[in-house]
Amino acid sequence: MASPRLKYLSLGVLVFQTTSLVLTMRYSRTLQNDGPRYLASSAVVVAEVMKIFTCVLLVFKEHNYSVRALNSVLRQEILHKPIETLKLAIPSGIYTLQNNLLYVALSNLDAATYQVTYQLKILTTALFSVSMLGRRLGVYQWLSLLILMAGVALVQWPSESAAAPEKEALSAGSQFVGVAAVLVACCSSGFAGVYFEKILKESKQSVWIRNIQLGMFGFVFGIFGMLAYDGERVKESGMFQGYNTVTWSVVALQALGGLVIAAVIKYADNILKGFATSLSIILSTLISYFWLQDFDPTGVFFLGAVLVIVATFLYGYEGKPSPNPSRA
């Protein structure tokens, strides 16, 4: 059992990582610069490099800072096991797509709407867990998924606006692109997460070794994506065009965020994770309204957000085991 101090530290870390990544990414995509804006495809590549470097350091630490042991384990687990390594190509490619989509989403949606809508990954993860891992969901879980869908639908409910028709049409177009990007990201997140969990359960490799393998493929896929989508701009101004302090903060949060969560999640139970998600949604809404000033809250949005928060808690609720739980 983790001590209360570790649990609350985990809560703080989860809230900080989830909220700060969304807000800084949104801020970086709407910040007006004199020069060109940084390339999202480039940021994804740099994040993968940073993730690989961090995981190598963690493996180095696990082996008592021995260079010989580090070299041995990397050769043995990666080079000498090509089939095991290749298994990570599928989730890695999907994660790379997902990371690029998150930049698209936050370029077109305010942080609050994005944060609530992205909770649909609970639904996709649950469905893939049932179909791929044979996991059983209880009545509370299925009920929470229905509430979740209702909440997200309310958040996306069109609101009446007094804006000019041209501006309103442009806003609706951006909203559609943003929501479509989030929905695809939710599906990819659910599938890749469950696939990665399946691989981890079938092998005894360190989670840090697996993340190095993911990062290697992610770097390759990211480079191909960057050259295919932004090749001309990279040739003109380089892959680090438009980078500033905010950009590097986004890259660091994206690269290290998942690793931090993996490290602290063992101290956080489902209720604590529900608190973290709820606090993150509330903070994102408040900061998006008062600081970024790109969000105009409505009663329907707040009702939808409350339903999503309730669904998050309900999904993690562990009631008495059902004698005949539902299974897809």
CSV table of C-alpha atoms in Angstrom, one decimal:
chain,number,residue,atom,x,y,z
A,1,MET,CA,0.0,0.0,0.0
A,2,ALA,CA,1.3,3.4,-0.9
A,3,SER,CA,1.5,6.1,1.7
A,4,PRO,CA,-1.0,9.0,1.6
A,5,ARG,CA,1.8,11.3,0.8
A,6,LEU,CA,2.8,9.3,-2.3
A,7,LYS,CA,-0.8,9.1,-3.4
A,8,TYR,CA,-1.3,12.8,-3.2
A,9,LEU,CA,2.0,13.4,-4.9
A,10,SER,CA,0.7,11.1,-7.7
A,11,LEU,CA,-2.5,13.1,-7.9
A,12,GLY,CA,-0.5,16.3,-8.2
A,13,VAL,CA,1.8,14.9,-10.9
A,14,LEU,CA,-1.2,13.5,-12.9
A,15,VAL,CA,-3.1,16.8,-12.8
A,16,PHE,CA,-0.1,18.9,-13.6
A,17,GLN,CA,1.0,16.7,-16.6
A,18,THR,CA,-2.5,16.3,-18.1
A,19,THR,CA,-3.4,20.0,-17.7
A,20,SER,CA,-0.1,21.6,-18.6
A,21,LEU,CA,0.4,19.6,-21.8
A,22,VAL,CA,-3.1,20.5,-23.1
A,23,LEU,CA,-2.8,24.2,-22.2
A,24,THR,CA,0.7,24.8,-23.4
A,25,MET,CA,0.0,22.9,-26.6
A,26,ARG,CA,-3.1,25.0,-27.2
A,27,TYR,CA,-1.2,28.2,-26.3
A,28,SER,CA,1.7,27.3,-28.6
A,29,ARG,CA,-0.7,26.7,-31.6
A,30,THR,CA,-2.5,30.0,-31.2
A,31,LEU,CA,0.5,32.2,-30.2
A,32,GLN,CA,1.2,35.0,-32.7
A,33,ASN,CA,4.9,35.0,-33.8
A,34,ASP,CA,6.7,37.3,-36.2
A,35,GLY,CA,8.3,34.3,-37.9
A,36,PRO,CA,6.9,30.9,-39.0
A,37,ARG,CA,5.0,28.7,-36.5
A,38,TYR,CA,6.8,25.6,-35.4
A,39,LEU,CA,6.0,22.3,-37.3
A,40,ALA,CA,3.9,19.9,-35.3
A,41,SER,CA,5.4,17.0,-37.2
A,42,SER,CA,8.9,18.2,-36.1
A,43,ALA,CA,7.8,18.4,-32.5
A,44,VAL,CA,6.6,14.8,-32.6
A,45,VAL,CA,10.0,13.6,-33.9
A,46,VAL,CA,11.9,15.6,-31.3
A,47,ALA,CA,9.7,14.2,-28.5
A,48,GLU,CA,10.5,10.7,-29.6
A,49,VAL,CA,14.2,11.4,-29.5
A,50,MET,CA,13.8,12.8,-26.0
A,51,LYS,CA,11.8,9.8,-24.9
A,52,ILE,CA,14.4,7.3,-26.2
A,53,PHE,CA,17.2,9.3,-24.4
A,54,THR,CA,15.2,9.3,-21.1
A,55,CYS,CA,14.4,5.6,-21.3
A,56,VAL,CA,18.1,4.7,-22.0
A,57,LEU,CA,19.1,6.7,-18.9
A,58,LEU,CA,16.5,4.8,-16.8
A,59,VAL,CA,17.8,1.5,-18.1
A,60,PHE,CA,21.3,2.7,-17.3
A,61,LYS,CA,20.2,3.5,-13.8
A,62,GLU,CA,18.5,0.1,-13.4
A,63,HIS,CA,21.8,-1.6,-14.2
A,64,ASN,CA,23.8,0.4,-11.6
A,65,TYR,CA,25.2,2.9,-14.1
A,66,SER,CA,27.2,0.2,-15.8
A,67,VAL,CA,28.0,1.0,-19.5
A,68,ARG,CA,28.8,-2.6,-20.2
A,69,ALA,CA,25.6,-3.8,-18.7
A,70,LEU,CA,23.6,-1.2,-20.6
A,71,ASN,CA,25.3,-2.1,-23.9
A,72,SER,CA,24.6,-5.8,-23.2
A,73,VAL,CA,20.9,-5.4,-22.4
A,74,LEU,CA,20.2,-3.2,-25.4
A,75,ARG,CA,21.9,-5.6,-27.7
A,76,GLN,CA,20.2,-8.6,-26.2
A,77,GLU,CA,16.7,-7.2,-25.9
A,78,ILE,CA,16.6,-5.2,-29.1
A,79,LEU,CA,19.1,-6.3,-31.7
A,80,HIS,CA,19.0,-10.1,-30.9
A,81,LYS,CA,15.2,-10.2,-30.6
A,82,PRO,CA,14.1,-8.7,-34.0
A,83,ILE,CA,10.6,-10.3,-33.9
A,84,GLU,CA,9.9,-9.0,-30.4
A,85,THR,CA,11.1,-5.6,-31.5
A,86,LEU,CA,9.0,-5.6,-34.7
A,87,LYS,CA,5.8,-6.2,-32.7
A,88,LEU,CA,6.1,-2.6,-31.5
A,89,ALA,CA,5.9,-1.2,-35.0
A,90,ILE,CA,2.1,-1.3,-35.1
A,91,PRO,CA,1.4,0.6,-31.8
A,92,SER,CA,4.3,2.9,-32.5
A,93,GLY,CA,2.9,3.9,-35.9
A,94,ILE,CA,-0.5,4.5,-34.4
A,95,TYR,CA,0.9,6.5,-31.5
A,96,THR,CA,2.8,8.7,-34.0
A,97,LEU,CA,-0.4,9.4,-35.9
A,98,GLN,CA,-2.2,10.1,-32.6
A,99,ASN,CA,0.5,12.6,-31.5
A,100,ASN,CA,0.2,14.5,-34.7
A,101,LEU,CA,-3.6,14.5,-34.5
A,102,LEU,CA,-3.5,16.1,-31.0
A,103,TYR,CA,-1.7,19.1,-32.5
A,104,VAL,CA,-4.4,19.3,-35.2
A,105,ALA,CA,-7.1,19.1,-32.6
A,106,LEU,CA,-5.7,21.8,-30.3
A,107,SER,CA,-5.1,24.1,-33.3
A,108,ASN,CA,-8.8,24.0,-33.9
A,109,LEU,CA,-10.4,23.4,-30.5
A,110,ASP,CA,-10.2,25.3,-27.2
A,111,ALA,CA,-8.5,23.4,-24.3
A,112,ALA,CA,-11.7,22.8,-22.3
A,113,THR,CA,-13.7,21.3,-25.2
A,114,TYR,CA,-10.6,19.2,-26.2
A,115,GLN,CA,-10.1,17.9,-22.7
A,116,VAL,CA,-13.7,16.8,-22.2
A,117,THR,CA,-14.0,15.2,-25.7
A,118,TYR,CA,-10.7,13.4,-25.4
A,119,GLN,CA,-12.2,11.4,-22.5
A,120,LEU,CA,-13.9,9.3,-25.1
A,121,LYS,CA,-10.6,7.3,-25.1
A,122,ILE,CA,-12.1,5.6,-22.0
A,123,LEU,CA,-14.9,4.2,-24.3
A,124,THR,CA,-12.5,3.1,-27.0
A,125,THR,CA,-10.0,1.6,-24.6
A,126,ALA,CA,-12.9,-0.3,-22.9
A,127,LEU,CA,-14.2,-1.7,-26.1
A,128,PHE,CA,-10.8,-2.8,-27.4
A,129,SER,CA,-10.0,-4.3,-24.0
A,130,VAL,CA,-13.2,-6.4,-24.2
A,131,SER,CA,-12.5,-7.5,-27.8
A,132,MET,CA,-8.7,-8.0,-27.7
A,133,LEU,CA,-8.0,-9.0,-24.1
A,134,GLY,CA,-11.3,-10.7,-23.3
A,135,ARG,CA,-11.8,-8.3,-20.3
A,136,ARG,CA,-15.2,-8.3,-18.7
A,137,LEU,CA,-17.0,-5.1,-17.8
A,138,GLY,CA,-19.5,-4.8,-15.0
A,139,VAL,CA,-22.8,-3.0,-15.0
A,140,TYR,CA,-21.2,0.2,-13.6
A,141,GLN,CA,-18.7,0.3,-16.4
A,142,TRP,CA,-21.2,-0.1,-19.2
A,143,LEU,CA,-23.4,2.5,-17.5
A,144,SER,CA,-20.5,4.9,-17.3
A,145,LEU,CA,-19.7,4.5,-21.0
A,146,LEU,CA,-23.3,5.5,-21.9
A,147,ILE,CA,-23.1,8.6,-19.6
A,148,LEU,CA,-19.7,9.4,-21.1
A,149,MET,CA,-21.1,9.4,-24.7
A,150,ALA,CA,-24.1,11.6,-23.6
A,151,GLY,CA,-21.7,14.0,-21.9
A,152,VAL,CA,-19.4,14.4,-24.9
A,153,ALA,CA,-22.5,14.8,-27.2
A,154,LEU,CA,-23.7,17.7,-25.0
A,155,VAL,CA,-20.2,19.3,-25.0
A,156,GLN,CA,-20.3,19.3,-28.8
A,157,TRP,CA,-23.9,20.6,-29.0
A,158,PRO,CA,-23.9,23.7,-31.2
A,159,SER,CA,-24.5,27.0,-29.3
A,160,GLU,CA,-26.2,30.0,-30.7
A,161,SER,CA,-23.8,32.8,-31.6
A,162,ALA,CA,-24.1,36.4,-32.6
A,163,ALA,CA,-21.0,36.3,-34.7
A,164,ALA,CA,-21.0,37.2,-38.4
A,165,PRO,CA,-22.0,34.3,-40.8
A,166,GLU,CA,-18.6,34.2,-42.4
A,167,LYS,CA,-16.8,33.9,-39.0
A,168,GLU,CA,-19.4,31.5,-37.7
A,169,ALA,CA,-18.9,29.2,-40.8
A,170,LEU,CA,-15.1,29.4,-40.3
A,171,SER,CA,-15.5,28.5,-36.6
A,172,ALA,CA,-17.8,25.6,-37.5
A,173,GLY,CA,-15.3,24.3,-40.0
A,174,SER,CA,-12.4,24.5,-37.5
A,175,GLN,CA,-14.6,22.8,-34.8
A,176,PHE,CA,-15.4,19.9,-37.2
A,177,VAL,CA,-11.7,19.4,-38.0
A,178,GLY,CA,-10.8,19.5,-34.3
A,179,VAL,CA,-13.5,17.1,-33.3
A,180,ALA,CA,-12.7,14.7,-36.1
A,181,ALA,CA,-9.0,14.8,-35.1
A,182,VAL,CA,-9.9,14.0,-31.4
A,183,LEU,CA,-12.2,11.2,-32.4
A,184,VAL,CA,-9.6,9.5,-34.5
A,185,ALA,CA,-7.0,10.1,-31.8
A,186,CYS,CA,-9.4,8.4,-29.2
A,187,CYS,CA,-9.7,5.4,-31.5
A,188,SER,CA,-6.0,5.1,-32.1
A,189,SER,CA,-5.2,5.7,-28.4
A,190,GLY,CA,-7.6,2.9,-27.3
A,191,PHE,CA,-6.3,0.4,-29.8
A,192,ALA,CA,-2.6,1.2,-29.4
A,193,GLY,CA,-2.9,1.3,-25.6
A,194,VAL,CA,-4.6,-2.2,-25.4
A,195,TYR,CA,-2.2,-3.6,-28.0
A,196,PHE,CA,0.8,-2.4,-26.0
A,197,GLU,CA,-0.7,-3.8,-22.8
A,198,LYS,CA,-1.1,-7.2,-24.6
A,199,ILE,CA,2.5,-7.2,-25.6
A,200,LEU,CA,3.7,-6.2,-22.1
A,201,LYS,CA,1.7,-9.1,-20.6
A,202,GLU,CA,3.1,-11.6,-23.1
A,203,SER,CA,6.8,-10.8,-22.4
A,204,LYS,CA,9.1,-10.2,-19.5
A,205,GLN,CA,10.9,-7.2,-21.0
A,206,SER,CA,11.3,-4.0,-19.0
A,207,VAL,CA,8.7,-1.3,-19.7
A,208,TRP,CA,11.6,1.1,-20.4
A,209,ILE,CA,13.1,-1.3,-23.0
A,210,ARG,CA,9.6,-1.5,-24.6
A,211,ASN,CA,9.4,2.3,-24.7
A,212,ILE,CA,12.8,2.5,-26.3
A,213,GLN,CA,11.5,0.1,-29.0
A,214,LEU,CA,8.4,2.2,-29.4
A,215,GLY,CA,10.5,5.4,-29.6
A,216,MET,CA,12.8,3.9,-32.3
A,217,PHE,CA,9.8,3.1,-34.6
A,218,GLY,CA,8.1,6.4,-33.6
A,219,PHE,CA,11.2,8.3,-34.7
A,220,VAL,CA,11.3,6.6,-38.1
A,221,PHE,CA,7.6,7.0,-38.7
A,222,GLY,CA,7.8,10.6,-37.5
A,223,ILE,CA,10.7,11.4,-39.9
A,224,PHE,CA,8.7,10.0,-42.8
A,225,GLY,CA,5.6,11.9,-41.8
A,226,MET,CA,7.5,15.1,-41.4
A,227,LEU,CA,9.2,14.8,-44.8
A,228,ALA,CA,6.0,13.8,-46.5
A,229,TYR,CA,3.8,16.5,-45.0
A,230,ASP,CA,6.3,19.4,-44.3
A,231,GLY,CA,9.2,18.5,-46.5
A,232,GLU,CA,9.3,21.7,-48.4
A,233,ARG,CA,9.1,23.9,-45.3
A,234,VAL,CA,11.8,21.8,-43.6
A,235,LYS,CA,14.1,22.4,-46.7
A,236,GLU,CA,13.4,26.1,-46.6
A,237,SER,CA,13.7,26.9,-42.9
A,238,GLY,CA,14.9,23.7,-41.2
A,239,MET,CA,13.0,21.4,-38.8
A,240,PHE,CA,13.5,23.7,-35.8
A,241,GLN,CA,11.8,26.7,-37.4
A,242,GLY,CA,9.6,28.6,-35.0
A,243,TYR,CA,10.9,26.9,-31.9
A,244,ASN,CA,10.8,28.9,-28.7
A,245,THR,CA,10.6,28.2,-24.9
A,246,VAL,CA,6.9,27.3,-25.1
A,247,THR,CA,7.6,24.9,-28.0
A,248,TRP,CA,10.3,23.1,-26.0
A,249,SER,CA,8.0,22.9,-23.0
A,250,VAL,CA,5.4,21.2,-25.1
A,251,VAL,CA,7.9,18.8,-26.6
A,252,ALA,CA,9.3,17.9,-23.1
A,253,LEU,CA,5.8,17.5,-21.6
A,254,GLN,CA,4.7,15.2,-24.5
A,255,ALA,CA,7.9,13.1,-24.3
A,256,LEU,CA,8.2,12.8,-20.6
A,257,GLY,CA,4.5,12.9,-19.6
A,258,GLY,CA,3.7,9.3,-20.5
A,259,LEU,CA,6.9,8.1,-18.7
A,260,VAL,CA,6.0,10.1,-15.6
A,261,ILE,CA,2.5,8.7,-15.6
A,262,ALA,CA,3.9,5.1,-16.0
A,263,ALA,CA,6.1,5.7,-13.0
A,264,VAL,CA,3.5,7.1,-10.6
A,265,ILE,CA,0.4,5.2,-11.8
A,266,LYS,CA,1.2,2.3,-9.4
A,267,TYR,CA,0.5,4.7,-6.5
A,268,ALA,CA,-2.8,6.0,-7.9
A,269,ASP,CA,-6.0,4.0,-7.6
A,270,ASN,CA,-9.0,4.4,-9.9
A,271,ILE,CA,-10.7,7.0,-7.6
A,272,LEU,CA,-7.5,9.0,-7.5
A,273,LYS,CA,-7.2,8.9,-11.3
A,274,GLY,CA,-10.9,10.0,-11.5
A,275,PHE,CA,-10.0,13.0,-9.3
A,276,ALA,CA,-7.0,13.8,-11.5
A,277,THR,CA,-9.1,13.8,-14.6
A,278,SER,CA,-11.9,15.9,-13.0
A,279,LEU,CA,-9.4,18.5,-11.7
A,280,SER,CA,-7.7,18.6,-15.0
A,281,ILE,CA,-11.0,19.3,-16.8
A,282,ILE,CA,-11.9,22.0,-14.3
A,283,LEU,CA,-8.5,23.7,-14.5
A,284,SER,CA,-8.4,23.5,-18.3
A,285,THR,CA,-11.9,25.2,-18.4
A,286,LEU,CA,-11.0,28.0,-16.0
A,287,ILE,CA,-7.6,28.7,-17.6
A,288,SER,CA,-9.0,28.5,-21.1
A,289,TYR,CA,-11.7,31.1,-20.1
A,290,PHE,CA,-9.7,33.5,-18.0
A,291,TRP,CA,-6.2,33.3,-19.4
A,292,LEU,CA,-6.3,32.0,-23.0
A,293,GLN,CA,-9.7,33.7,-23.5
A,294,ASP,CA,-10.7,31.3,-26.3
A,295,PHE,CA,-13.6,29.6,-24.6
A,296,ASP,CA,-17.2,30.9,-24.1
A,297,PRO,CA,-18.9,28.5,-21.6
A,298,THR,CA,-22.5,27.6,-21.9
A,299,GLY,CA,-24.9,25.7,-19.6
A,300,VAL,CA,-25.0,22.8,-22.0
A,301,PHE,CA,-21.2,22.5,-22.0
A,302,PHE,CA,-21.1,22.5,-18.1
A,303,LEU,CA,-23.9,19.8,-18.0
A,304,GLY,CA,-21.9,17.7,-20.5
A,305,ALA,CA,-18.6,18.2,-18.5
A,306,VAL,CA,-20.3,17.1,-15.3
A,307,LEU,CA,-21.6,14.0,-17.0
A,308,VAL,CA,-18.1,13.2,-18.3
A,309,ILE,CA,-16.6,13.7,-14.8
A,310,VAL,CA,-19.3,11.4,-13.3
A,311,ALA,CA,-18.7,8.8,-15.9
A,312,THR,CA,-14.9,8.9,-15.2
A,313,PHE,CA,-15.6,8.2,-11.5
A,314,LEU,CA,-18.2,5.6,-12.2
A,315,TYR,CA,-15.9,3.7,-14.6
A,316,GLY,CA,-13.3,3.4,-11.9
A,317,TYR,CA,-15.8,2.4,-9.2
A,318,GLU,CA,-15.3,-1.1,-7.9
A,319,GLY,CA,-18.6,-2.4,-6.7
A,320,LYS,CA,-19.5,-5.9,-5.7
A,321,PRO,CA,-18.5,-8.3,-8.5
A,322,SER,CA,-21.5,-9.2,-10.7
A,323,PRO,CA,-22.3,-12.9,-10.8
A,324,ASN,CA,-22.9,-12.7,-14.5
A,325,PRO,CA,-21.0,-9.6,-15.9
A,326,SER,CA,-21.6,-8.3,-19.4
A,327,ARG,CA,-19.2,-9.3,-22.1
A,328,ALA,CA,-19.2,-8.2,-25.7
